[in-house]
GROMACS .gro file of C-alpha atoms in nm:
model
  148
    1MET     CA    1   1.060  -1.465  -0.015
    2SER     CA    2   0.689  -1.365   0.017
    3TYR     CA    3   0.404  -1.132   0.002
    4ASP     CA    4   0.405  -1.133   0.380
    5THR     CA    5   0.767  -0.974   0.376
    6VAL     CA    6   0.690  -0.727   0.064
    7GLU     CA    7   0.366  -0.602   0.268
    8SER     CA    8   0.562  -0.554   0.584
    9GLY     CA    9   0.848  -0.384   0.399
   10LEU     CA   10   0.603  -0.133   0.270
   11LEU     CA   11   0.419  -0.063   0.602
   12THR     CA   12   0.772  -0.001   0.738
   13LEU     CA   13   0.843   0.245   0.446
   14ILE     CA   14   0.525   0.477   0.493
   15ARG     CA   15   0.568   0.447   0.860
   16VAL     CA   16   0.911   0.661   0.761
   17LEU     CA   17   0.694   0.969   0.694
   18SER     CA   18   0.625   1.185   0.996
   19ASN     CA   19   0.241   1.180   0.936
   20TYR     CA   20   0.222   0.787   0.974
   21ASN     CA   21   0.286   0.574   1.259
   22THR     CA   22   0.159   0.247   1.419
   23THR     CA   23  -0.118   0.432   1.563
   24ASN     CA   24  -0.272   0.515   1.202
   25THR     CA   25  -0.142   0.254   0.986
   26ASP     CA   26  -0.195  -0.105   0.966
   27ARG     CA   27  -0.207  -0.438   0.759
   28GLY     CA   28  -0.591  -0.522   0.737
   29ASP     CA   29  -0.681  -0.388   1.055
   30TYR     CA   30  -0.907  -0.103   1.033
   31ARG     CA   31  -0.964  -0.030   1.404
   32VAL     CA   32  -0.707   0.229   1.347
   33LEU     CA   33  -0.977   0.449   1.220
   34GLY     CA   34  -1.154   0.462   1.549
   35SER     CA   35  -0.890   0.631   1.734
   36GLY     CA   36  -0.955   0.983   1.631
   37VAL     CA   37  -0.689   1.004   1.366
   38THR     CA   38  -0.687   1.285   1.105
   39ARG     CA   39  -0.531   1.033   0.828
   40ALA     CA   40  -0.464   0.674   0.815
   41VAL     CA   41  -0.355   0.405   0.567
   42VAL     CA   42  -0.456   0.039   0.600
   43ILE     CA   43  -0.274  -0.197   0.323
   44ASN     CA   44  -0.425  -0.523   0.209
   45PRO     CA   45  -0.350  -0.795  -0.048
   46GLY     CA   46  -0.470  -0.714  -0.402
   47SER     CA   47  -0.463  -0.964  -0.695
   48ILE     CA   48  -0.163  -1.162  -0.798
   49SER     CA   49  -0.120  -0.998  -1.177
   50ASN     CA   50   0.125  -1.244  -1.317
   51ARG     CA   51   0.349  -1.541  -1.208
   52GLU     CA   52   0.644  -1.733  -1.406
   53VAL     CA   53   0.925  -1.896  -1.447
   54VAL     CA   54   1.174  -1.644  -1.628
   55GLY     CA   55   1.498  -1.837  -1.625
   56LEU     CA   56   1.702  -2.121  -1.504
   57PRO     CA   57   1.752  -2.293  -1.253
   58ARG     CA   58   1.364  -2.213  -1.167
   59ARG     CA   59   1.367  -1.847  -1.124
   60ILE     CA   60   1.008  -1.720  -1.056
   61GLN     CA   61   0.895  -1.373  -1.113
   62THR     CA   62   0.599  -1.301  -0.930
   63GLU     CA   63   0.387  -0.971  -0.983
   64TRP     CA   64   0.186  -0.878  -0.665
   65GLU     CA   65  -0.087  -0.584  -0.603
   66ILE     CA   66  -0.080  -0.423  -0.276
   67LEU     CA   67  -0.394  -0.204  -0.213
   68ILE     CA   68  -0.284   0.126   0.018
   69GLU     CA   69  -0.629   0.247   0.142
   70LEU     CA   70  -0.585   0.610   0.222
   71PHE     CA   71  -0.837   0.742   0.482
   72VAL     CA   72  -0.911   1.121   0.543
   73PRO     CA   73  -1.182   1.171   0.798
   74PHE     CA   74  -1.475   1.409   0.715
   75GLN     CA   75  -1.411   1.695   0.965
   76GLY     CA   76  -1.613   1.998   0.853
   77GLU     CA   77  -1.653   2.122   0.528
   78ILE     CA   78  -1.645   1.869   0.218
   79SER     CA   79  -1.361   2.098   0.053
   80THR     CA   80  -1.142   2.086   0.383
   81ALA     CA   81  -1.146   1.665   0.318
   82SER     CA   82  -1.084   1.711  -0.028
   83ALA     CA   83  -0.793   1.916  -0.004
   84ALA     CA   84  -0.655   1.661   0.284
   85ILE     CA   85  -0.694   1.375   0.048
   86ARG     CA   86  -0.511   1.539  -0.240
   87ALA     CA   87  -0.240   1.663  -0.007
   88ASP     CA   88  -0.204   1.297   0.166
   89ARG     CA   89  -0.210   1.112  -0.159
   90GLN     CA   90   0.046   1.334  -0.301
   91GLU     CA   91   0.292   1.288  -0.013
   92LEU     CA   92   0.228   0.911  -0.033
   93LEU     CA   93   0.290   0.896  -0.390
   94ASP     CA   94   0.597   1.140  -0.397
   95HIS     CA   95   0.761   0.941  -0.106
   96LEU     CA   96   0.696   0.560  -0.262
   97ASP     CA   97   0.819   0.690  -0.580
   98LYS     CA   98   1.174   0.754  -0.420
   99TYR     CA   99   1.178   0.408  -0.330
  100PRO     CA  100   1.153   0.159  -0.660
  101THR     CA  101   1.254  -0.138  -0.443
  102ILE     CA  102   1.064  -0.065  -0.092
  103ASN     CA  103   1.371   0.062   0.027
  104GLY     CA  104   1.578  -0.249  -0.036
  105VAL     CA  105   1.337  -0.561   0.032
  106ALA     CA  106   1.492  -0.854  -0.077
  107ASN     CA  107   1.423  -0.964  -0.423
  108VAL     CA  108   1.190  -0.663  -0.516
  109THR     CA  109   1.331  -0.537  -0.811
  110HIS     CA  110   1.046  -0.290  -0.905
  111ALA     CA  111   0.731  -0.130  -0.726
  112PHE     CA  112   0.528   0.130  -0.840
  113VAL     CA  113   0.176   0.285  -0.777
  114GLY     CA  114   0.046   0.265  -1.109
  115HIS     CA  115  -0.347   0.395  -1.033
  116GLY     CA  116  -0.596   0.422  -0.781
  117THR     CA  117  -0.947   0.411  -0.736
  118GLU     CA  118  -1.163   0.725  -0.713
  119PRO     CA  119  -1.201   0.884  -0.361
  120GLU     CA  120  -1.559   0.715  -0.202
  121VAL     CA  121  -1.729   0.773   0.127
  122TRP     CA  122  -1.621   0.501   0.373
  123SER     CA  123  -1.850   0.464   0.697
  124GLY     CA  124  -1.692   0.350   1.021
  125GLU     CA  125  -1.869   0.289   1.351
  126SER     CA  126  -1.797   0.644   1.476
  127GLN     CA  127  -1.700   0.836   1.182
  128SER     CA  128  -1.721   0.874   0.802
  129PHE     CA  129  -1.401   0.884   0.589
  130TRP     CA  130  -1.321   0.962   0.263
  131LYS     CA  131  -1.129   0.661   0.127
  132GLN     CA  132  -0.879   0.613  -0.160
  133THR     CA  133  -0.728   0.321  -0.279
  134LEU     CA  134  -0.386   0.361  -0.456
  135VAL     CA  135  -0.291  -0.002  -0.637
  136MET     CA  136   0.108  -0.106  -0.619
  137ARG     CA  137   0.277  -0.309  -0.814
  138VAL     CA  138   0.555  -0.493  -0.705
  139LEU     CA  139   0.792  -0.730  -0.917
  140GLU     CA  140   0.954  -0.966  -0.695
  141THR     CA  141   1.209  -1.233  -0.863
  142TYR     CA  142   1.373  -1.512  -0.671
  143THR     CA  143   1.537  -1.876  -0.736
  144ALA     CA  144   1.347  -2.134  -0.604
  145THR     CA  145   1.477  -2.463  -0.479
  146ILE     CA  146   1.381  -2.769  -0.682
  147ALA     CA  147   1.286  -3.051  -0.438
  148GLU     CA  148   1.253  -3.346  -0.714
   0.00000   0.00000   0.00000
């Protein structure tokens, strides 16, 4: 198993929501913000919080962090962007809470958004956004093949 598989599964799961699709979500590519979207999500690798052998033969458990960056453009009043980021953040949290294994991604035993950053202003080339990063911790357990 790999982080790449976990991250791909998360992106697919986010795109299940009607507000998200291939035009406003991506893995590490911020160009989606330049297409006039009303909301966007870009996911990126976070830290590896923990990695250990938890059983025999060579049962390995890894705790990955995935950064889910939510972007809402400033359009009109600040209060409009504030309301939009609250609603979009809650929609994402409620949706992701329903899928504790990221909709059955192989070897994922637990996934949960445990915290996030405070919203901040993020300026793109053509537009400013309000950005909030949600931090998802994913626990993956698999048996490694021993080569020696």
